[in-house]
Coordinates of C-alpha atoms and ligand atoms in Angstrom, one line a residue:
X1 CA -75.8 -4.4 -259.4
X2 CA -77.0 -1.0 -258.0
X3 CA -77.6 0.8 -260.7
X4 CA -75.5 4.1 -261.1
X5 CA -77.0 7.7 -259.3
X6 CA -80.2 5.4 -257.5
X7 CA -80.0 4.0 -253.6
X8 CA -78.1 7.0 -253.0
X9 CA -74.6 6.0 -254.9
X10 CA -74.5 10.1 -256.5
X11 CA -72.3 10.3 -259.8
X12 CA -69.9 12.6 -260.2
X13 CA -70.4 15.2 -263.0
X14 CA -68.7 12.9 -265.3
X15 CA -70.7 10.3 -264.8
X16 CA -68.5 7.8 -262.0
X17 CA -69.3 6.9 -258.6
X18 CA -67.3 8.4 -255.9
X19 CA -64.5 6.8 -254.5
X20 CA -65.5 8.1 -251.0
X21 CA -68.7 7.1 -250.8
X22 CA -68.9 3.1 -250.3
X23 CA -70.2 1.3 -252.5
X24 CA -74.0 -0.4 -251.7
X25 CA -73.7 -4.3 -251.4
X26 CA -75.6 -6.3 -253.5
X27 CA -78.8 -7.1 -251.8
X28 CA -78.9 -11.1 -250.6
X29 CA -80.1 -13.7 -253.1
X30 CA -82.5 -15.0 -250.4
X31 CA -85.6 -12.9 -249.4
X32 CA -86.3 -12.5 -245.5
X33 CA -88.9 -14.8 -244.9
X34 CA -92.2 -13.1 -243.1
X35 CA -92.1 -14.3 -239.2
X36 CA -94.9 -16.8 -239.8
X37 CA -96.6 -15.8 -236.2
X38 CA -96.0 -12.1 -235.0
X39 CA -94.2 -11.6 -231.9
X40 CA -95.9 -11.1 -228.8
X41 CA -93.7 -9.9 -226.2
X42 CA -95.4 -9.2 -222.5
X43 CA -92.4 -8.1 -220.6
X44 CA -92.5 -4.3 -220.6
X45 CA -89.1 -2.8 -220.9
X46 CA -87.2 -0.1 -218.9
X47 CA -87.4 2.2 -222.2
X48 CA -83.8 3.6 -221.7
X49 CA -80.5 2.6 -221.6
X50 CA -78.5 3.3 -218.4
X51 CA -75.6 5.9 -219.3
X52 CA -74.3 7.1 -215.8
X53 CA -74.6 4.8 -212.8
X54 CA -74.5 5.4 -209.0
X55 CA -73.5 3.1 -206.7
X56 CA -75.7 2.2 -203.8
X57 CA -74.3 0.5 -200.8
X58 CA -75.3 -3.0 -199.0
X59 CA -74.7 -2.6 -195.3
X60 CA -75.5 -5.6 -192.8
X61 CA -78.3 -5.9 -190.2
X62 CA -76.1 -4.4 -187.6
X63 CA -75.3 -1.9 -189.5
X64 CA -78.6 -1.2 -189.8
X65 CA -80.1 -1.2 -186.4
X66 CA -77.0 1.3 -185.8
X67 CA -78.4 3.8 -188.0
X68 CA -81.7 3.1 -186.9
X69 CA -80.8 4.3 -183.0
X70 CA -78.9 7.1 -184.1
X71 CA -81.7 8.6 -186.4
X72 CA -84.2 7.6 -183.7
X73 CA -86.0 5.5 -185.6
X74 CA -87.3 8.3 -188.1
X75 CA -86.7 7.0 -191.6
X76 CA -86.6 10.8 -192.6
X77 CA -83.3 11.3 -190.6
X78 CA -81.4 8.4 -192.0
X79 CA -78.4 9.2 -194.1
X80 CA -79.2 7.9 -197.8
X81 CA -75.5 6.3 -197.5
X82 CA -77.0 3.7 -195.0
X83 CA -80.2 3.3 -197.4
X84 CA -80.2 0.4 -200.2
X85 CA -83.5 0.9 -202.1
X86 CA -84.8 4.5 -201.2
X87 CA -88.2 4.9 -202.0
X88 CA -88.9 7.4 -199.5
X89 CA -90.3 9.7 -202.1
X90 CA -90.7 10.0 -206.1
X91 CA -89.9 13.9 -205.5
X92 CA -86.7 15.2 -207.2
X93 CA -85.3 11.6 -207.0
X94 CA -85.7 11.1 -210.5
X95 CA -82.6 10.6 -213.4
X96 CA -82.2 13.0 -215.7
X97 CA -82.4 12.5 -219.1
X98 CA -79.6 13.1 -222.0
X99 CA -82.2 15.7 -223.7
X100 CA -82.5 17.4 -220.1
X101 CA -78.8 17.8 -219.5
X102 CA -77.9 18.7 -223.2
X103 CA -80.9 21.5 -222.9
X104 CA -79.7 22.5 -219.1
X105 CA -76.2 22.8 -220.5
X106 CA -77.6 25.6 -222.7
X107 CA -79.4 27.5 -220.2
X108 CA -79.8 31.2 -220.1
X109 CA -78.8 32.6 -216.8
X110 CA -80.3 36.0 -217.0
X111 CA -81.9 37.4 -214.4
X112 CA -85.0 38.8 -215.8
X113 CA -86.6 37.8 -219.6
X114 CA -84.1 34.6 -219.9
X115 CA -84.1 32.3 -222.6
X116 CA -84.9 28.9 -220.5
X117 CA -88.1 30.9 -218.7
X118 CA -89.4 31.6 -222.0
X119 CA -88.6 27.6 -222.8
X120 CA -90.1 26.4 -219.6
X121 CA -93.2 28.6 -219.8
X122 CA -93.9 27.6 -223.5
X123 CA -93.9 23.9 -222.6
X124 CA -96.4 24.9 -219.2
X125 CA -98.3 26.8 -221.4
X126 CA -98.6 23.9 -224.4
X127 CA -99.7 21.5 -221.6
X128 CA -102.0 23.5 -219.1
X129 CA -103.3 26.4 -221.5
X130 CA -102.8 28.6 -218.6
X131 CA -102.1 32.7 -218.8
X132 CA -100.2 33.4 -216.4
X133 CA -97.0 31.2 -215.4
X134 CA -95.3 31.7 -212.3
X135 CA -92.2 29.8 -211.8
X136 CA -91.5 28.6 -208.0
X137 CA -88.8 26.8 -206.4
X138 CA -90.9 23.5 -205.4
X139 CA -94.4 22.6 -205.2
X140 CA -95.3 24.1 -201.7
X141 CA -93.7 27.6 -202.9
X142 CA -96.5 27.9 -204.9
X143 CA -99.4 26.5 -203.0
X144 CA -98.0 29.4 -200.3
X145 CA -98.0 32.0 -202.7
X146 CA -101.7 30.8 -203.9
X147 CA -103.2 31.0 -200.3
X148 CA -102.0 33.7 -199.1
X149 CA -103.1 35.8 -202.4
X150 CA -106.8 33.9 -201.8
X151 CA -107.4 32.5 -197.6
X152 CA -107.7 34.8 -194.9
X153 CA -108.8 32.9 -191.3
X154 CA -111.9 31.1 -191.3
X155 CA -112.3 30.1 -194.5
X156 CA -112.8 26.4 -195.9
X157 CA -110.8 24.7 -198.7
X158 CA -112.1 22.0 -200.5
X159 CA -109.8 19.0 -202.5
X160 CA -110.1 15.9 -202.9
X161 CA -107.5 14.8 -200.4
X162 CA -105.1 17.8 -199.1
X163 CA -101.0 16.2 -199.4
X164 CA -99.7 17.0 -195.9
X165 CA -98.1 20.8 -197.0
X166 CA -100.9 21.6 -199.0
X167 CA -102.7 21.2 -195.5
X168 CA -100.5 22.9 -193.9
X169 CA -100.4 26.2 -196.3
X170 CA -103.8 26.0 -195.8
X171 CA -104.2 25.8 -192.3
X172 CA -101.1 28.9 -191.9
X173 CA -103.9 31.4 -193.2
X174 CA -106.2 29.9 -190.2
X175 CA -108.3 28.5 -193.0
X176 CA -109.4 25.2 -192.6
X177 CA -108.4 22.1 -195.1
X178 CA -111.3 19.8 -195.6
X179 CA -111.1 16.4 -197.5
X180 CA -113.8 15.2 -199.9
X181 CA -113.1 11.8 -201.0
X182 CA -115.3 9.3 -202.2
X183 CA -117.0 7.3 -199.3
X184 CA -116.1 4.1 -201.3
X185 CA -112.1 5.1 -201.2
X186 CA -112.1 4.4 -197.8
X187 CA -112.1 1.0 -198.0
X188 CA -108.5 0.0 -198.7
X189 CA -109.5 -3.4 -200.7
X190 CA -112.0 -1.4 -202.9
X191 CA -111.4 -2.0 -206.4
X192 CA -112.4 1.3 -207.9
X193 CA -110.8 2.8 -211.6
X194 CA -110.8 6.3 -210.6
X195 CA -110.3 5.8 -206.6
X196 CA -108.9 9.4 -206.3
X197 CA -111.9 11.0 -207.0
X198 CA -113.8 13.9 -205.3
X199 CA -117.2 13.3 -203.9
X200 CA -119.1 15.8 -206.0
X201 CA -122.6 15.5 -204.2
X202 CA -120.4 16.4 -200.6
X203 CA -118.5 18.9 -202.6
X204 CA -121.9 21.0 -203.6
X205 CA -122.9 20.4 -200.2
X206 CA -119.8 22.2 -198.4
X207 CA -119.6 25.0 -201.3
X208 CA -123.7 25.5 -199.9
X209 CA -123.1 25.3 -196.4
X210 CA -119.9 27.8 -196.5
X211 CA -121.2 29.9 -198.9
X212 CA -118.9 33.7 -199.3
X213 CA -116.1 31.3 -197.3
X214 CA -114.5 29.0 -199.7
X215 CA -112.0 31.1 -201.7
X216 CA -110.5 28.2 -203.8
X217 CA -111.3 24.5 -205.1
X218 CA -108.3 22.2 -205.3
X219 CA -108.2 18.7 -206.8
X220 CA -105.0 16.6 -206.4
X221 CA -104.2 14.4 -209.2
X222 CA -103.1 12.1 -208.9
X223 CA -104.2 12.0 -205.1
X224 CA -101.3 11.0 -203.4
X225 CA -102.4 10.9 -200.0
X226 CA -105.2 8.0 -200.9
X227 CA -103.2 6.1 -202.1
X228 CA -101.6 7.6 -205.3
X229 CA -105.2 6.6 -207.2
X230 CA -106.0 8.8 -209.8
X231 CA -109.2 11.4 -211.0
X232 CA -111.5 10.9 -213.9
X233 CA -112.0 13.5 -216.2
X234 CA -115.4 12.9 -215.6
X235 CA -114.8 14.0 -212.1
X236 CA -112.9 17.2 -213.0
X237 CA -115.2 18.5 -215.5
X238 CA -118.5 17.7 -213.0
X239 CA -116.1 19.3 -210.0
X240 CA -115.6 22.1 -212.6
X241 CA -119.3 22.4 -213.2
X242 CA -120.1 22.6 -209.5
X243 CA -117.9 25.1 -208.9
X244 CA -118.7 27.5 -212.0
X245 CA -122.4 27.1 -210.4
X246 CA -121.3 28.6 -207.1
X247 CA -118.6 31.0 -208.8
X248 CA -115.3 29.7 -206.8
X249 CA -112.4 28.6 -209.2
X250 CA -110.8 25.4 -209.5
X251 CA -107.2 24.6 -209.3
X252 CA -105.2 21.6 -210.0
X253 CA -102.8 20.2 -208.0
X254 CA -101.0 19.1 -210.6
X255 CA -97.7 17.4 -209.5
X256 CA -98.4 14.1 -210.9
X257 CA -100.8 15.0 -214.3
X258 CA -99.2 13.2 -216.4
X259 CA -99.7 9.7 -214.6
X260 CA -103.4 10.9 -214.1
X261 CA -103.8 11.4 -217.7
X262 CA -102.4 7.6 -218.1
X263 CA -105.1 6.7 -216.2
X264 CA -107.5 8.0 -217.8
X265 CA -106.7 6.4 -221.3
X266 CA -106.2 3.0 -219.9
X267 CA -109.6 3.2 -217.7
X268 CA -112.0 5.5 -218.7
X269 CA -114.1 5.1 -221.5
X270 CA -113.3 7.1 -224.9
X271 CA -109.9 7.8 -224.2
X272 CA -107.9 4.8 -225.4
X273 CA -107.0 6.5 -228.4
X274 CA -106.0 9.7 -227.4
X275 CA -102.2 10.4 -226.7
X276 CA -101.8 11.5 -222.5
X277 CA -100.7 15.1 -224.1
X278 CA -104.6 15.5 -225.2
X279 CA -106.0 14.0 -222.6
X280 CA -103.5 16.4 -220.3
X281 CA -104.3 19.6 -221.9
X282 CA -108.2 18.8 -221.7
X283 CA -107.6 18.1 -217.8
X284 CA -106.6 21.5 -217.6
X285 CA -108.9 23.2 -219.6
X286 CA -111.6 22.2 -217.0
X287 CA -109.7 24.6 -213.9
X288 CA -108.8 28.1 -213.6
X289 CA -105.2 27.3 -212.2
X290 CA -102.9 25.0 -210.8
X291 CA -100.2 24.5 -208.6
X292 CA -97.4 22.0 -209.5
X293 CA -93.9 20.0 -208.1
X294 CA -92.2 19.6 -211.3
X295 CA -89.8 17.0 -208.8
X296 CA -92.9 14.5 -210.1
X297 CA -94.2 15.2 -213.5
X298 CA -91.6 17.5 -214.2
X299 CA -89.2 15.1 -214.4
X300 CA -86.6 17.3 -212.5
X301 CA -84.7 17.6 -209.0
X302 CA -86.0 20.7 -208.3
X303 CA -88.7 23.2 -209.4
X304 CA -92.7 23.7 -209.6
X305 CA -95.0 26.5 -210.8
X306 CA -98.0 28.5 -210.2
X307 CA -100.1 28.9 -213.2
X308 CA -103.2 30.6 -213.5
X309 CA -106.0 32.6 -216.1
X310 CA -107.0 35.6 -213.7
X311 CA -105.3 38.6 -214.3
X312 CA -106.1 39.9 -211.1
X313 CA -104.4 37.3 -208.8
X314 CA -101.6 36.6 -211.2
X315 CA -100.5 40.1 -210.1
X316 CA -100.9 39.9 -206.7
X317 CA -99.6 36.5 -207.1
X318 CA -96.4 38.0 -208.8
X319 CA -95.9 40.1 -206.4
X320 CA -95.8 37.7 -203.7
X321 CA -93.5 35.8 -206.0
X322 CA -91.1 38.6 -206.0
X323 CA -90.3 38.8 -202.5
X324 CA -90.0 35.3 -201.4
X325 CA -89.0 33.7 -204.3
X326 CA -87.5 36.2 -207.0
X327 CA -87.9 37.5 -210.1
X328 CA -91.1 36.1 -212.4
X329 CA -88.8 34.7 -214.7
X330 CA -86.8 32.6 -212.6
X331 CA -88.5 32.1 -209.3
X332 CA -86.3 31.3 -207.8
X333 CA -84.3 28.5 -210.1
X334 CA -81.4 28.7 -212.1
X335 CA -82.2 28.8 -215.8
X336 CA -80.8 25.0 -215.9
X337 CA -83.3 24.3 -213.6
X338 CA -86.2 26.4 -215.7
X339 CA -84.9 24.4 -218.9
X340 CA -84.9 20.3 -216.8
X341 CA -88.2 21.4 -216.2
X342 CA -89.3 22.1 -220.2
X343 CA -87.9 19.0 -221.4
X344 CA -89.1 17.3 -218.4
X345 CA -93.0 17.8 -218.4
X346 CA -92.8 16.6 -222.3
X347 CA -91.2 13.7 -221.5
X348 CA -93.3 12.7 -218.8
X349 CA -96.2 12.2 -221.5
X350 CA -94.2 9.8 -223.7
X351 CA -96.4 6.7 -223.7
X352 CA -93.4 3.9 -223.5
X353 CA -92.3 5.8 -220.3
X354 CA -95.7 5.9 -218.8
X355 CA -96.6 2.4 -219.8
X356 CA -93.1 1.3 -217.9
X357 CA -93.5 3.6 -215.0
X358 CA -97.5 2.5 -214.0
X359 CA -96.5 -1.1 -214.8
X360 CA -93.4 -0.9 -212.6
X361 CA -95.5 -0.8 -209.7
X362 CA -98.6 -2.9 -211.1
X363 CA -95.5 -5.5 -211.1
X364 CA -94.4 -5.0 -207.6
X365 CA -98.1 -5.2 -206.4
X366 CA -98.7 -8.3 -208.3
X367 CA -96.3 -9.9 -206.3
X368 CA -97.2 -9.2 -203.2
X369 CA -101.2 -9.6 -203.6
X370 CA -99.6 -13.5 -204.7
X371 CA -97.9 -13.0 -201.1
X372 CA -101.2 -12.3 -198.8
X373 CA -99.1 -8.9 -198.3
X374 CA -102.5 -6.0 -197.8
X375 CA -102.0 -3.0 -200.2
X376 CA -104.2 -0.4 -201.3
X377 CA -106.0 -1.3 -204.2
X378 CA -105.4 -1.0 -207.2
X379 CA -102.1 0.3 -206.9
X380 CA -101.3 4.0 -207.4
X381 CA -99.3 5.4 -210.0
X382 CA -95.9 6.6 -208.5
X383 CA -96.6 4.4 -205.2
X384 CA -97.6 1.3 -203.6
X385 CA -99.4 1.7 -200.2
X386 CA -98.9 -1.1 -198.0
X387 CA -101.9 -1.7 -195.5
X388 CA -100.1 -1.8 -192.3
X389 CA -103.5 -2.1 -190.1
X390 CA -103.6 -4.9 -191.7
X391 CA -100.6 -6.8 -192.1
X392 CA -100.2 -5.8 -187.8
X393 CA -103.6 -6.0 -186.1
X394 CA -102.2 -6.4 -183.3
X395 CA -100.5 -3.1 -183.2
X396 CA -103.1 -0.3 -181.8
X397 CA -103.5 2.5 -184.0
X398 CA -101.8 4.7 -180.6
X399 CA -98.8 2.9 -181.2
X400 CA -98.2 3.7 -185.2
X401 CA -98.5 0.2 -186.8
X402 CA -97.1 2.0 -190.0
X403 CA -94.7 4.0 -188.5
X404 CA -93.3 0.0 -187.2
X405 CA -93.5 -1.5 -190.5
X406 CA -91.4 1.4 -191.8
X407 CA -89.0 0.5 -190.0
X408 CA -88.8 -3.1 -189.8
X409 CA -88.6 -2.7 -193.8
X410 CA -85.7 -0.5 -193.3
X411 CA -83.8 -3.3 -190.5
X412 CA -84.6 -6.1 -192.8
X413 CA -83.7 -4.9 -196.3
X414 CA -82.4 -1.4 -196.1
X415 CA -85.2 -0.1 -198.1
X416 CA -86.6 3.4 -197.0
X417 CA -90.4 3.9 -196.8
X418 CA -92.2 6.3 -195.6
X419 CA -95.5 6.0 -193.0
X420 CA -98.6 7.8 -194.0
X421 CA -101.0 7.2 -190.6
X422 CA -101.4 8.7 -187.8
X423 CA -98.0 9.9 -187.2
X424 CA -97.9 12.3 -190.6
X425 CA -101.7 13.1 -190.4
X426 CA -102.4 12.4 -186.7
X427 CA -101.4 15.9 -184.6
X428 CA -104.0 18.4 -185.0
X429 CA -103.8 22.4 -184.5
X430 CA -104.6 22.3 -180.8
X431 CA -101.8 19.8 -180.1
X432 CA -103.8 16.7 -179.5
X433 CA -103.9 13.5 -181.8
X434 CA -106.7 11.5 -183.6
X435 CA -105.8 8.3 -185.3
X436 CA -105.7 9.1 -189.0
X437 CA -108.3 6.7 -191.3
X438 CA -105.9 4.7 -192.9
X439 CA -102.2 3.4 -191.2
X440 CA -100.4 3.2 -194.7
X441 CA -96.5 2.4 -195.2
X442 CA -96.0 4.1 -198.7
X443 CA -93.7 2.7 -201.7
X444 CA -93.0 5.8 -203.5
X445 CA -91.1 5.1 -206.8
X446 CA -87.9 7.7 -208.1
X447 CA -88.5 8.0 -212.1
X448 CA -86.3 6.2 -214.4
X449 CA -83.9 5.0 -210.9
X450 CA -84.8 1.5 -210.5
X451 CA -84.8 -1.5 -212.8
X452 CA -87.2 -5.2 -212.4
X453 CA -84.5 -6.5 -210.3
X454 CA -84.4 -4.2 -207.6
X455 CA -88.1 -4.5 -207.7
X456 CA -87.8 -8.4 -207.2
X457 CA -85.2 -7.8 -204.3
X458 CA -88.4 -5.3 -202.4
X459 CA -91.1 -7.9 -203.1
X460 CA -88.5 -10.8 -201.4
X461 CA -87.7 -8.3 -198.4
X462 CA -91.8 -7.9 -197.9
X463 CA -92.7 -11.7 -198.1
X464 CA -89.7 -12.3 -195.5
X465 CA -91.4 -9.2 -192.9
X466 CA -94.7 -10.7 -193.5
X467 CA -93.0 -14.3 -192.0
X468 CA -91.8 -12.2 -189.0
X469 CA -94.8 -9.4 -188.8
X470 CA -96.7 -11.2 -185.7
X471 CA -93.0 -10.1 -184.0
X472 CA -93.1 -6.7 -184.9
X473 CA -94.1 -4.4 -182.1
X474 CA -95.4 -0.8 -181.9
X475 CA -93.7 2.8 -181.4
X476 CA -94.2 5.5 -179.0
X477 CA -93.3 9.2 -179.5
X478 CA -90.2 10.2 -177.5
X479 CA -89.9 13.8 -178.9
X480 CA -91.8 15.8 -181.4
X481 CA -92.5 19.7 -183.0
X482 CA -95.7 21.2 -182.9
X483 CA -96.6 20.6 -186.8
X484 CA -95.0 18.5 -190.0
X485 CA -93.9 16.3 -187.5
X486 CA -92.9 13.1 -189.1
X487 CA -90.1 15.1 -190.8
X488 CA -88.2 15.5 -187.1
X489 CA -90.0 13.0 -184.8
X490 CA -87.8 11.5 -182.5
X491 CA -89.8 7.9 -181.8
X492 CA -88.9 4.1 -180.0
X493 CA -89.9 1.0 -180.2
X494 CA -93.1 1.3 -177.3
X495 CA -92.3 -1.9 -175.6
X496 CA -88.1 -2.1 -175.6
X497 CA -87.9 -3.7 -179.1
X498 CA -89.4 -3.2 -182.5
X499 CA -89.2 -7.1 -182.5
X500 CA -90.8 -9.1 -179.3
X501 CA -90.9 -12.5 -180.4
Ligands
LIG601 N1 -98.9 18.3 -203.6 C1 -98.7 16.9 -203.7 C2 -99.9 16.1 -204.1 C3 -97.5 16.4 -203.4 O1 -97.4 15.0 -203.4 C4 -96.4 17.2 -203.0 C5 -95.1 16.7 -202.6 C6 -96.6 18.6 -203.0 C7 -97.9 19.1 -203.3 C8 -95.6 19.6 -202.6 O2 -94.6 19.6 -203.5 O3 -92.5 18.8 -202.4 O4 -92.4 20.2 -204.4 O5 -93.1 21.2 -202.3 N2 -95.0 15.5 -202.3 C9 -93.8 14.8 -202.0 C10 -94.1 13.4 -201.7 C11 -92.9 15.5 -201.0 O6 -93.1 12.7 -201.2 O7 -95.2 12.9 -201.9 P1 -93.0 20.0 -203.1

């Protein structure tokens, strides 16, 4: 028997239980016994359930090679319709959350001193430590509004590895985008923890030799463009040393900080205990600034920022804000957009969801280093880069061995990749080409979109392209603009076929 007013039975003033309130069940006369062995589970759970699902379409080879013609064999201009698994990018592909809807479905649309800004800019703020938040409408909003408050023609800009529109921003002021990895990264098979580092010995030696010319510092983590590898915090606080010594300030390129901060307290020493918000917010306390896609780490479809300490360029900054983008508390997003956003960097810290996300593509790389398929190594953290050099020697670099594999992925199993070679890096300012280092076929993952099973299905379509790959033929440029131009490219296969068996 429960006894009367205990385990939540309350009396009523006379003394009896309430009829309303059921009445606790008598425990059971046999205790629970103790597991003898603890569980160990090793499968690492999707930590959601799916609420809201959206259909994706088979279509058959022919159907395929159709679509293929009519976007001229740019993945970038197929219609997602014709697209199975689209892992053409992990920015603003991402599902929602119930937290982020709920939140956006509260938004304050105020044009100026809303509720959500004041929301979104207390969660930057909690994370980066930063003054001065500037709210943009994407990542590249902000690197323009950065560069052309600091780079006037000539200067240099250091980072670790530039993402192709940071480059660009760059290079639109005249300024000139330089790329300090670590000699050891370019190896594609080179085991390395923190692969995405900056060389900080060639990093002293440029802020030397262009002394009065380097305006700003940026490091990308995680550093997409090498591969998605991430950035000690050794590395950031001896970058942030170096730079202190020759008075230019740092800034983060933040878009995927939150993976970067996994990272760290799986690999580097010291940090296993910490929780990724910690190690986060001491990432940023080592730079001045940042600019940032929340479409990664945010955990939304659309938005970014521009945060910084100096009061100085924050106005100019501001200013710059106000004309292109709008008002400094919206930037040019709706306040449902400002409020995804504040949920969406916190969540993006929750260790269950990191430990899935990193392990999601551990899992897929796993698989194919069984297969004899070449990736970069390790894996990244929102990507897998396939080594297309070498999964097609035979392709010359002038015909765009990734740019193929692309889309022999695409023919085969209706998954969308995206190349990362010469084609996206390869057309310099005065209009002629050099073969980029690496010919990479990138595996970019959407948050919270795919389950183990569509992972299985890419890792089959792979092993069956690696049967054919000494088929597979190379691409030649049929059409192109004078800069960005993977986006429009109009290509063919260079010898009638992309498959000559
Ligand atoms: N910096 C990095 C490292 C990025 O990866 C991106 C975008 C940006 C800046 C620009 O941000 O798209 O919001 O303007 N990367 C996407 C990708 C497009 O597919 O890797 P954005």
């Amino acid at each position: 028997m429960v006894a009367p007013g205990v385990q939540g039975v309350p009396l009523l003033p006379g003394g009896a239980a309430d009829a309303n309130v059921p009445a606790v069940k008598e425990p059971p006369s046999f205790p629970i016994s103790p597991a003898p062995v603890p569980m160990l589970t090793h499968t690492i759970i999707e930590p959601f359930r799916i609420r809201t699902v959206e259909p994706i379409r088979q279509t058959t080879r022919a159907e395929r090679e159709s679509a293929l013609h009519a976007a001229h064999f740019n993945p970038f201009q197929l219609r997602s319709n014709d697209v199975l698994i689209d892992l053409l990018t992990d920015s603003g592909t991402g599902a929602l959350s119930a937290d982020q809807w709920s939140a956006m479905m509260r938004s304050d649309e105020s044009y100026a001193g809303g509720r959500s800004y004041f929301a979104f800019e207390d969660a930057v703020r909690e994370i980066t430590g930063l003054k001065h938040v500037l709210p943009t409408h994407q990542g590249r909003a902000a690197e323009r509004i950065l560069f052309t408050a600091t780079c006037k023609a000539g200067d240099v800009v250091p980072n670790n590895t530039h993402f192709d529109t940071t480059r660009a921003n760059v290079e639109d002021r005249g300024a000139r985008a330089l790329d300090l990895p670590l000699k050891e990264a370019r190896d594609p098979q080179a085991i390395l923890p923190f692969k995405g580092n900056i060389d900080p010995a060639a990093l002293d030696a440029a802020l030397t030799e262009h002394k009065g010319r380097v305006p700003i510092v940026m490091l990308t983590v995680t550093n997409n463009s090498s591969g998605g590898q991430p950035v000690s915090m050794a590395n950031i606080r001896a970058a942030s040393e170096i730079c202190r010594r020759h008075g230019v300030p740092i800034f983060l390129d933040a878009c995927r900080f939150a993976e970067n901060a996994w990272f760290i307290k799986m690999r580097e020493p010291g940090f296993a205990d910490r929780t990724p918000m910690s190690i986060a917010q001491e990432m940023f306390s080592h730079v001045d600034g940042c600019t940032m896609s929340a479409k990664k780490d945010g955990m939304a479809n659309i938005g970014g920022f521009l945060a910084m300490n100096d009061d100085a360029l924050a106005l100019k900054c501001r200013n710059n804000l106000i004309l292109t983008e709008g008002f400094t508390s919206y930037g040019g997003l709706a306040g449902y957009d400002l409020e995804a956003v504040a949920v969406g960097l916190k969540e993006a810290l929750h260790e269950d969801y990191l430990r899935y996300r990193i392990r999601s593509i551990e899992y897929l790389a796993d698989k194919l280093i069984a297969n004899g398929i070449p990736i970069v190594r390790p894996p990244g953290g929102h990507a897998l880069y396939l080594d297309a050099k070498a999964l097609l020697p035979h392709i010359p670099q002038r015909e765009y061995p990734g740019w193929a594999l692309s889309c022999a992925l695409y023919l085969e199993g209706g998954i969308r990749s995206v190349e990362i070679g010469t084609v996206m890096f390869g057309l310099q300012p005065d209009g002629s080409e050099k073969p980029a280092d690496k010919e990479l076929v990138r595996l970019a993952f959407p948050r919270r979109v795919y389950t183990q099973s569509h992972v299985d299905y890419v890792a089959e379509v792979l092993a069956y392209v690696k049967t054919r790959s000494g088929a597979i033929r190379g691409m030649r440029i049929v059409d192109q603009p004078a800069a960005l131009r993977h986006f429009t490219v109009k290509m063919a296969p260079a010898h009638g076929a992309l498959y000559v068996d």
